[in-house]
Amino acid sequence: MDIGSSASPTYQAEALLQADLQGLAEAQAQHEIALSALARVLNLAAESRVEPADPLQTDPAWGHSLGDSLSKAVEQRPALESLSQLQQAQQANVQLARAGRLPSVGLLVGGGISGNWLNVPNLSTTPSVSSSGAGVTLPTVNTSGNASGSFVDWGAAISVRQPIFDGGLSRESIALAQRRAAQAEIALQQAQQAIIQNVETWFATHRAAAAQTAAARAAIVAGERSVQDALLRYRAGLSSLTELLVAQRNLQVARSAEALAIYRWNLSRAGLELETGLVDDPSAGSPAG
């Protein structure tokens, strides 16, 4: 019984150690994958490696309310403006299709000027005067002339066109234009709702990450004290190695939770900046405050 009771903690400690080694191998693999993904985002060569040197620190807190963030998120968005213009164009197509079934009136006005030219032939006359057998010849008279005239002609015509039957083409054109306008409106609403959802998600994540970071830091402080106490107890022979390993594992879990909370804090803040276009004051608070 003594041999079994003394071996049992040793086996438990060995099991804990091997489990921690498995977790370490997985963490190292995920670290390498994350570095490779970062290198691909930076468009680096395949043999290039990224070595992050900055420590994991918290960014300033988001200093805007949810209402302000939502209002800024939907302002000056090129995607929303494009969808809005598309919706207006589709509404104009509906009006155009409806106008095809209405009567149309046309007015045609024309005018012109016509003219002619009248020439009078050249007339030559030689008059003479005679009396009692004596005659006197007078000078020859040459006469010619011309005349011209112009006329103004104008006219107007009014035409009325009323579609009667086109085989349902106008009706189907109107229905198609209405469906496209409805689709454009739905697309605009969906885009707006997606933006609102993103802002609300980032805002809630940012707020929750503050509490998670504070709780993780408190757990780290408690875990460090627990490890110190377990180490003293183990050295004094009052506890087994298993207790010390469990305390160290709990401390590592708390540190991982803090890193994850800081990551979510910074990521959610970056998401809010991206969606709203706002930049906060760097002197704003942090989860530690």
XYZ file of N, CA, C and O in Angstrom, residues 113-248:
544
model
N -39.179 80.295 -96.798
C -39.299 81.534 -97.592
C -39.060 81.166 -99.051
O -38.092 80.476 -99.385
N -39.979 81.633 -99.951
C -39.834 81.417 -101.401
C -39.856 82.772 -102.108
O -40.502 83.712 -101.653
N -39.164 82.905 -103.233
C -39.123 84.177 -103.974
C -38.965 83.931 -105.472
O -38.632 82.835 -105.912
N -39.271 85.006 -106.333
C -39.088 84.919 -107.790
C -38.531 86.257 -108.299
O -38.482 87.253 -107.569
N -38.156 86.211 -109.550
C -37.527 87.378 -110.184
C -38.124 87.541 -111.571
O -38.162 86.592 -112.348
N -38.630 88.790 -111.902
C -39.287 89.083 -113.193
C -38.435 90.097 -113.952
O -38.180 91.191 -113.443
N -37.987 89.677 -115.120
C -37.207 90.573 -115.977
C -38.097 91.121 -117.109
O -38.829 90.368 -117.758
N -38.032 92.427 -117.380
C -38.769 93.079 -118.492
C -37.803 93.210 -119.669
O -36.683 93.742 -119.487
N -38.173 92.699 -120.854
C -37.252 92.770 -122.002
C -36.885 94.220 -122.341
O -37.618 95.159 -122.047
N -35.742 94.353 -123.034
C -35.265 95.668 -123.450
C -36.118 96.174 -124.626
O -36.288 95.483 -125.621
N -36.702 97.331 -124.459
C -37.529 97.926 -125.498
C -36.798 99.128 -126.120
O -36.333 100.006 -125.378
N -36.693 99.151 -127.463
C -36.031 100.265 -128.176
C -37.066 100.959 -129.050
O -37.724 100.321 -129.895
N -37.267 102.257 -128.915
C -38.278 103.039 -129.669
C -37.613 104.287 -130.262
O -36.875 104.989 -129.549
N -37.900 104.488 -131.559
C -37.396 105.710 -132.232
C -38.614 106.522 -132.696
O -39.211 106.234 -133.740
N -39.105 107.461 -131.934
C -40.292 108.221 -132.342
C -39.923 109.280 -133.420
O -38.757 109.680 -133.531
N -40.879 109.659 -134.184
C -40.683 110.719 -135.226
C -41.921 111.606 -135.264
O -43.015 111.147 -134.947
N -41.736 112.849 -135.685
C -42.828 113.841 -135.802
C -42.800 114.389 -137.219
O -41.735 114.808 -137.702
N -43.962 114.396 -137.912
C -44.039 114.925 -139.300
C -45.189 115.900 -139.400
O -46.224 115.703 -138.770
N -45.011 116.916 -140.218
C -46.074 117.920 -140.447
C -45.897 118.480 -141.850
O -44.810 118.991 -142.184
N -46.973 118.383 -142.636
C -47.024 118.901 -144.006
C -45.862 118.364 -144.828
O -45.113 119.092 -145.480
N -45.669 117.098 -144.667
C -44.648 116.457 -145.478
C -43.252 116.563 -144.910
O -42.324 116.017 -145.456
N -43.096 117.317 -143.839
C -41.755 117.425 -143.255
C -41.732 116.604 -141.970
O -42.633 116.742 -141.140
N -40.736 115.795 -141.790
C -40.647 114.958 -140.603
C -39.366 115.194 -139.795
O -38.336 115.526 -140.372
N -39.529 114.988 -138.508
C -38.390 115.152 -137.586
C -38.250 113.861 -136.772
O -39.229 113.390 -136.180
N -37.091 113.359 -136.824
C -36.834 112.112 -136.061
C -36.306 112.442 -134.670
O -35.303 113.168 -134.540
N -36.985 111.884 -133.668
C -36.607 112.133 -132.273
C -35.556 111.115 -131.824
O -35.371 110.062 -132.442
N -34.888 111.362 -130.730
C -33.883 110.399 -130.222
C -34.509 109.056 -129.863
O -35.668 108.975 -129.469
N -33.689 108.034 -130.048
C -34.154 106.671 -129.721
C -34.192 106.486 -128.204
O -33.270 106.911 -127.482
N -35.250 105.840 -127.747
C -35.447 105.594 -126.300
C -35.378 104.101 -126.044
O -36.121 103.331 -126.683
N -34.440 103.684 -125.166
C -34.308 102.269 -124.743
C -34.822 102.126 -123.311
O -34.405 102.857 -122.408
N -35.723 101.186 -123.085
C -36.277 100.962 -121.731
C -36.179 99.471 -121.375
O -36.390 98.603 -122.240
N -35.839 99.152 -120.103
C -35.826 97.782 -119.569
C -36.151 97.840 -118.077
O -36.012 98.892 -117.446
N -36.571 96.733 -117.513
C -36.928 96.718 -116.079
C -36.979 95.292 -115.539
O -36.965 94.310 -116.278
N -37.058 95.215 -114.243
C -37.200 93.902 -113.585
C -37.977 94.118 -112.296
O -38.040 95.229 -111.766
N -38.539 93.044 -111.809
C -39.318 93.070 -110.553
C -39.081 91.761 -109.820
O -38.888 90.700 -110.436
N -39.056 91.797 -108.460
C -38.859 90.601 -107.637
C -39.863 90.596 -106.507
O -40.361 91.641 -106.092
N -40.113 89.364 -105.935
C -41.038 89.219 -104.816
C -40.677 87.981 -104.002
O -40.053 87.054 -104.492
N -41.044 87.934 -102.686
C -40.769 86.801 -101.795
C -42.023 86.483 -100.999
O -42.847 87.369 -100.740
N -42.112 85.185 -100.595
C -43.280 84.717 -99.867
C -42.816 83.865 -98.682
O -41.844 83.129 -98.779
N -43.506 83.953 -97.561
C -43.209 83.194 -96.342
C -44.267 82.109 -96.186
O -45.470 82.408 -96.138
N -43.818 80.842 -96.089
C -44.720 79.721 -95.890
C -44.414 79.075 -94.527
O -43.258 78.908 -94.154
N -45.407 78.670 -93.739
C -45.216 77.988 -92.461
C -46.393 77.051 -92.227
O -47.454 77.174 -92.835
N -46.136 76.092 -91.326
C -47.175 75.118 -91.009
C -46.881 74.429 -89.685
O -45.761 74.457 -89.178
N -47.852 73.820 -89.083
C -47.728 73.121 -87.797
C -48.589 71.871 -87.830
O -49.649 71.855 -88.459
N -48.076 70.812 -87.124
C -48.811 69.547 -87.058
C -48.719 69.000 -85.636
O -47.646 69.026 -85.018
N -49.805 68.527 -85.102
C -49.886 67.933 -83.758
C -50.243 66.462 -83.914
O -51.201 66.114 -84.591
N -49.405 65.598 -83.232
C -49.648 64.161 -83.295
C -49.849 63.620 -81.888
O -49.165 64.032 -80.941
N -50.771 62.716 -81.726
C -51.071 62.076 -80.448
C -50.928 60.569 -80.633
O -51.522 59.995 -81.552
N -50.112 59.931 -79.717
C -49.877 58.485 -79.800
C -50.309 57.835 -78.501
O -49.839 58.203 -77.431
N -51.192 56.886 -78.577
C -51.709 56.189 -77.413
C -51.504 54.681 -77.607
O -52.139 54.078 -78.448
N -50.580 54.051 -76.793
C -50.421 52.601 -76.916
C -51.705 51.879 -76.494
O -52.306 52.198 -75.462
N -52.099 50.937 -77.284
C -53.319 50.188 -76.995
C -52.997 48.764 -76.556
O -53.429 48.317 -75.499
N -52.210 48.063 -77.306
C -51.883 46.682 -76.979
C -50.492 46.374 -77.505
O -50.201 46.608 -78.680
N -49.617 45.873 -76.597
C -48.257 45.508 -76.995
C -47.894 44.099 -76.562
O -46.721 43.767 -76.411
N -48.911 43.275 -76.353
C -48.651 41.902 -75.952
C -48.178 41.742 -74.516
O -47.578 40.723 -74.177
N -48.429 42.718 -73.647
C -47.993 42.638 -72.249
C -46.563 43.063 -72.013
O -46.041 42.919 -70.900
N -45.897 43.593 -73.043
C -44.501 43.989 -72.888
C -44.343 45.121 -71.879
O -43.439 45.090 -71.031
N -45.207 46.115 -71.947
C -45.106 47.239 -71.013
C -45.369 46.783 -69.580
O -44.659 47.205 -68.640
N -46.353 45.930 -69.392
C -46.666 45.450 -68.038
C -45.498 44.671 -67.446
O -45.136 44.852 -66.280
N -44.888 43.807 -68.236
C -43.753 43.035 -67.747
C -42.532 43.925 -67.513
O -41.751 43.677 -66.588
N -42.361 44.941 -68.336
C -41.241 45.861 -68.131
C -41.387 46.607 -66.812
O -40.410 46.793 -66.065
N -42.614 47.009 -66.507
C -42.860 47.693 -65.234
C -42.612 46.751 -64.064
O -41.975 47.118 -63.059
N -43.080 45.510 -64.170
C -42.895 44.546 -63.087
C -41.412 44.239 -62.870
O -40.930 44.135 -61.733
N -40.662 44.104 -63.963
C -39.233 43.841 -63.842
C -38.504 45.009 -63.193
O -37.627 44.821 -62.329
N -38.860 46.216 -63.592
C -38.230 47.392 -62.998
C -38.561 47.501 -61.512
O -37.702 47.876 -60.697
N -39.777 47.151 -61.130
C -40.163 47.193 -59.724
C -39.401 46.154 -58.906
O -38.983 46.422 -57.777
N -39.226 44.957 -59.474
C -38.464 43.925 -58.758
C -37.009 44.342 -58.567
O -36.412 44.132 -57.504
N -36.426 44.924 -59.587
C -35.045 45.384 -59.458
C -34.922 46.507 -58.444
O -33.947 46.576 -57.690
N -35.902 47.395 -58.406
C -35.878 48.468 -57.408
C -36.014 47.902 -56.003
O -35.341 48.364 -55.067
N -36.879 46.879 -55.846
C -37.031 46.252 -54.531
C -35.740 45.547 -54.112
O -35.341 45.604 -52.946
N -35.075 44.876 -55.043
C -33.808 44.225 -54.737
C -32.743 45.231 -54.342
O -31.947 44.989 -53.422
N -32.708 46.362 -55.021
C -31.732 47.396 -54.670
C -31.999 47.948 -53.266
O -31.062 48.202 -52.499
N -33.260 48.105 -52.920
C -33.595 48.590 -51.574
C -33.212 47.577 -50.512
O -32.677 47.935 -49.454
N -33.469 46.294 -50.805
C -33.101 45.250 -49.848
C -31.587 45.185 -49.677
O -31.075 45.032 -48.559
N -30.848 45.307 -50.779
C -29.381 45.288 -50.696
C -28.862 46.443 -49.858
O -27.922 46.287 -49.059
N -29.466 47.624 -49.999
C -29.053 48.772 -49.202
C -29.344 48.545 -47.725
O -28.500 48.824 -46.859
N -30.526 48.014 -47.424
C -30.873 47.754 -46.029
C -29.969 46.685 -45.421
O -29.549 46.798 -44.261
N -29.661 45.644 -46.186
C -28.782 44.599 -45.680
C -27.388 45.135 -45.392
O -26.761 44.762 -44.392
N -26.886 45.990 -46.270
C -25.565 46.579 -46.036
C -25.564 47.445 -44.783
O -24.613 47.404 -43.980
N -26.619 48.218 -44.589
C -26.711 49.042 -43.387
C -26.792 48.182 -42.130
O -26.128 48.464 -41.123
N -27.594 47.116 -42.177
C -27.728 46.241 -41.016
C -26.418 45.517 -40.720
O -26.080 45.285 -39.549
N -25.681 45.151 -41.766
C -24.391 44.490 -41.547
C -23.409 45.428 -40.846
O -22.670 45.007 -39.943
N -23.403 46.691 -41.252
C -22.517 47.662 -40.603
C -22.921 47.855 -39.146
O -22.070 47.889 -38.241
N -24.222 47.980 -38.913
C -24.700 48.160 -37.539
C -24.338 46.944 -36.680
O -23.913 47.075 -35.530
N -24.515 45.751 -37.247
C -24.186 44.534 -36.511
C -22.701 44.473 -36.179
O -22.309 44.084 -35.070
N -21.865 44.853 -37.119
C -20.423 44.843 -36.868
C -20.050 45.811 -35.749
O -19.243 45.483 -34.865
N -20.622 47.006 -35.797
C -20.307 47.997 -34.758
C -20.773 47.509 -33.391
O -20.038 47.598 -32.394
N -21.986 46.984 -33.315
C -22.493 46.495 -32.034
C -21.674 45.318 -31.521
O -21.437 45.191 -30.314
N -21.246 44.444 -32.433
C -20.425 43.296 -32.020
C -19.080 43.751 -31.469
O -18.639 43.295 -30.397
N -18.408 44.654 -32.201
C -17.118 45.150 -31.726
C -17.272 45.908 -30.413
O -16.401 45.809 -29.524
N -18.354 46.670 -30.287
C -18.560 47.456 -29.072
C -18.773 46.535 -27.873
O -18.186 46.748 -26.794
N -19.610 45.497 -28.034
C -19.850 44.562 -26.936
C -18.588 43.761 -26.602
O -18.290 43.512 -25.423
N -17.838 43.375 -27.624
C -16.599 42.644 -27.386
C -15.589 43.497 -26.634
O -14.898 43.018 -25.721
N -15.506 44.765 -27.014
C -14.574 45.674 -26.349
C -14.947 45.862 -24.882
O -14.072 45.870 -24.000
N -16.230 45.992 -24.632
C -16.668 46.181 -23.245
C -16.436 44.917 -22.419
O -16.033 44.990 -21.249
N -16.703 43.740 -23.009
C -16.502 42.497 -22.278
C -15.024 42.213 -22.052
O -14.634 41.651 -21.012
N -14.177 42.612 -23.014
C -12.751 42.350 -22.874
C -12.150 43.099 -21.699
O -11.160 42.636 -21.102
N -12.717 44.224 -21.346
C -12.199 44.966 -20.191
C -12.380 44.160 -18.913
O -11.450 44.032 -18.101
N -13.583 43.612 -18.727
C -13.826 42.801 -17.527
C -13.000 41.519 -17.556
O -12.481 41.078 -16.510
N -12.844 40.916 -18.742
C -12.052 39.701 -18.839
C -10.585 39.959 -18.525
O -9.930 39.144 -17.860
N -10.052 41.089 -18.966
C -8.661 41.414 -18.687
C -8.436 41.641 -17.200
O -7.442 41.161 -16.620
N -9.355 42.361 -16.574
C -9.220 42.616 -15.136
C -9.300 41.313 -14.341
O -8.519 41.093 -13.401
N -10.236 40.426 -14.731
C -10.362 39.152 -14.024
C -9.125 38.287 -14.239
O -8.650 37.610 -13.306
N -8.583 38.295 -15.449
C -7.394 37.482 -15.724
C -6.194 37.982 -14.938
O -5.395 37.177 -14.425
N -6.057 39.288 -14.801
C -4.928 39.816 -14.028
C -5.067 39.482 -12.548
O -4.065 39.181 -11.879
N -6.276 39.529 -12.053
C -6.482 39.121 -10.659
C -6.171 37.638 -10.479
O -5.593 37.229 -9.459
N -6.531 36.819 -11.474
C -6.221 35.393 -11.400
C -4.722 35.152 -11.469
O -4.195 34.219 -10.836
N -3.996 35.983 -12.218
C -2.540 35.836 -12.294
C -1.904 36.125 -10.937
O -0.994 35.399 -10.482
N -2.365 37.183 -10.285
C -1.822 37.512 -8.965
C -2.073 36.369 -7.986
O -1.174 35.939 -7.248
N -3.295 35.848 -7.998
C -3.609 34.733 -7.110
C -2.826 33.483 -7.496
O -2.380 32.719 -6.631
N -2.655 33.267 -8.797
C -1.908 32.089 -9.232
C -0.447 32.155 -8.853
O 0.154 31.131 -8.489
N 0.149 33.342 -8.952
C 1.557 33.464 -8.552
C 1.733 33.171 -7.060
O 2.698 32.499 -6.651
N 0.812 33.652 -6.264
C 0.888 33.366 -4.824
C 0.664 31.878 -4.553
O 1.300 31.288 -3.679
N -0.230 31.265 -5.320
C -0.488 29.843 -5.140
C 0.731 29.010 -5.513
O 1.057 28.021 -4.842
N 1.435 29.390 -6.562
C 2.643 28.667 -6.960
C 3.718 28.804 -5.895
O 4.409 27.826 -5.550
N 3.884 30.008 -5.378
C 4.887 30.202 -4.330
C 4.561 29.351 -3.099
O 5.455 28.722 -2.509
N 3.291 29.345 -2.737
C 2.885 28.559 -1.563
C 3.084 27.064 -1.826
O 3.586 26.334 -0.962
N 2.709 26.606 -3.027
C 2.863 25.182 -3.347
C 4.335 24.791 -3.403
O 4.708 23.678 -3.009
N 5.188 25.709 -3.901
C 6.613 25.417 -3.966
C 7.200 25.287 -2.573
O 8.002 24.370 -2.293
N 6.823 26.183 -1.668
C 7.309 26.096 -0.290
C 6.825 24.821 0.383
O 7.584 24.149 1.101
N 5.575 24.466 0.154
C 5.022 23.251 0.745
C 5.716 22.013 0.182
O 5.966 21.036 0.888
N 6.021 22.058 -1.134
C 6.695 20.903 -1.734
C 8.111 20.755 -1.205
O 8.576 19.639 -0.918
N 8.823 21.851 -1.048
C 10.175 21.789 -0.525
C 10.189 21.353 0.937
O 11.159 20.717 1.394
N 9.128 21.721 1.635
C 9.045 21.316 3.044
C 8.521 19.902 3.197
O 8.454 19.394 4.332
N 8.142 19.251 2.107
C 7.623 17.894 2.181
C 6.192 17.811 2.635
O 5.720 16.730 3.025
N 5.461 18.930 2.585
C 4.082 18.946 3.029
C 3.092 18.698 1.894
O 1.895 18.503 2.148
N 3.560 18.749 0.666
C 2.686 18.501 -0.479
C 3.473 17.784 -1.557
O 4.710 17.766 -1.540
N 2.744 17.220 -2.494
C 3.376 16.456 -3.564
C 3.714 17.370 -4.750
O 3.303 18.535 -4.818
N 4.461 16.787 -5.679
C 4.797 17.513 -6.904
C 3.562 17.806 -7.742
O 3.520 18.811 -8.465
N 2.572 16.948 -7.618
C 1.338 17.144 -8.385
C 0.672 18.462 -8.028
O 0.207 19.204 -8.899
N 0.618 18.781 -6.768
C 0.008 20.044 -6.334
C 0.745 21.237 -6.920
O 0.127 22.222 -7.334
N 2.073 21.149 -6.952
C 2.855 22.242 -7.523
C 2.590 22.380 -9.021
O 2.446 23.495 -9.533
N 2.534 21.249 -9.717
C 2.269 21.307 -11.152
C 0.881 21.849 -11.449
O 0.685 22.599 -12.415
N -0.087 21.494 -10.640
C -1.443 22.016 -10.827
C -1.472 23.519 -10.617
O -2.132 24.269 -11.363
N -0.770 23.988 -9.613
C -0.725 25.435 -9.363
C -0.049 26.160 -10.522
O -0.495 27.244 -10.948
N 1.037 25.584 -11.035
C 1.695 26.202 -12.182
C 0.810 26.193 -13.424
O 0.800 27.159 -14.202
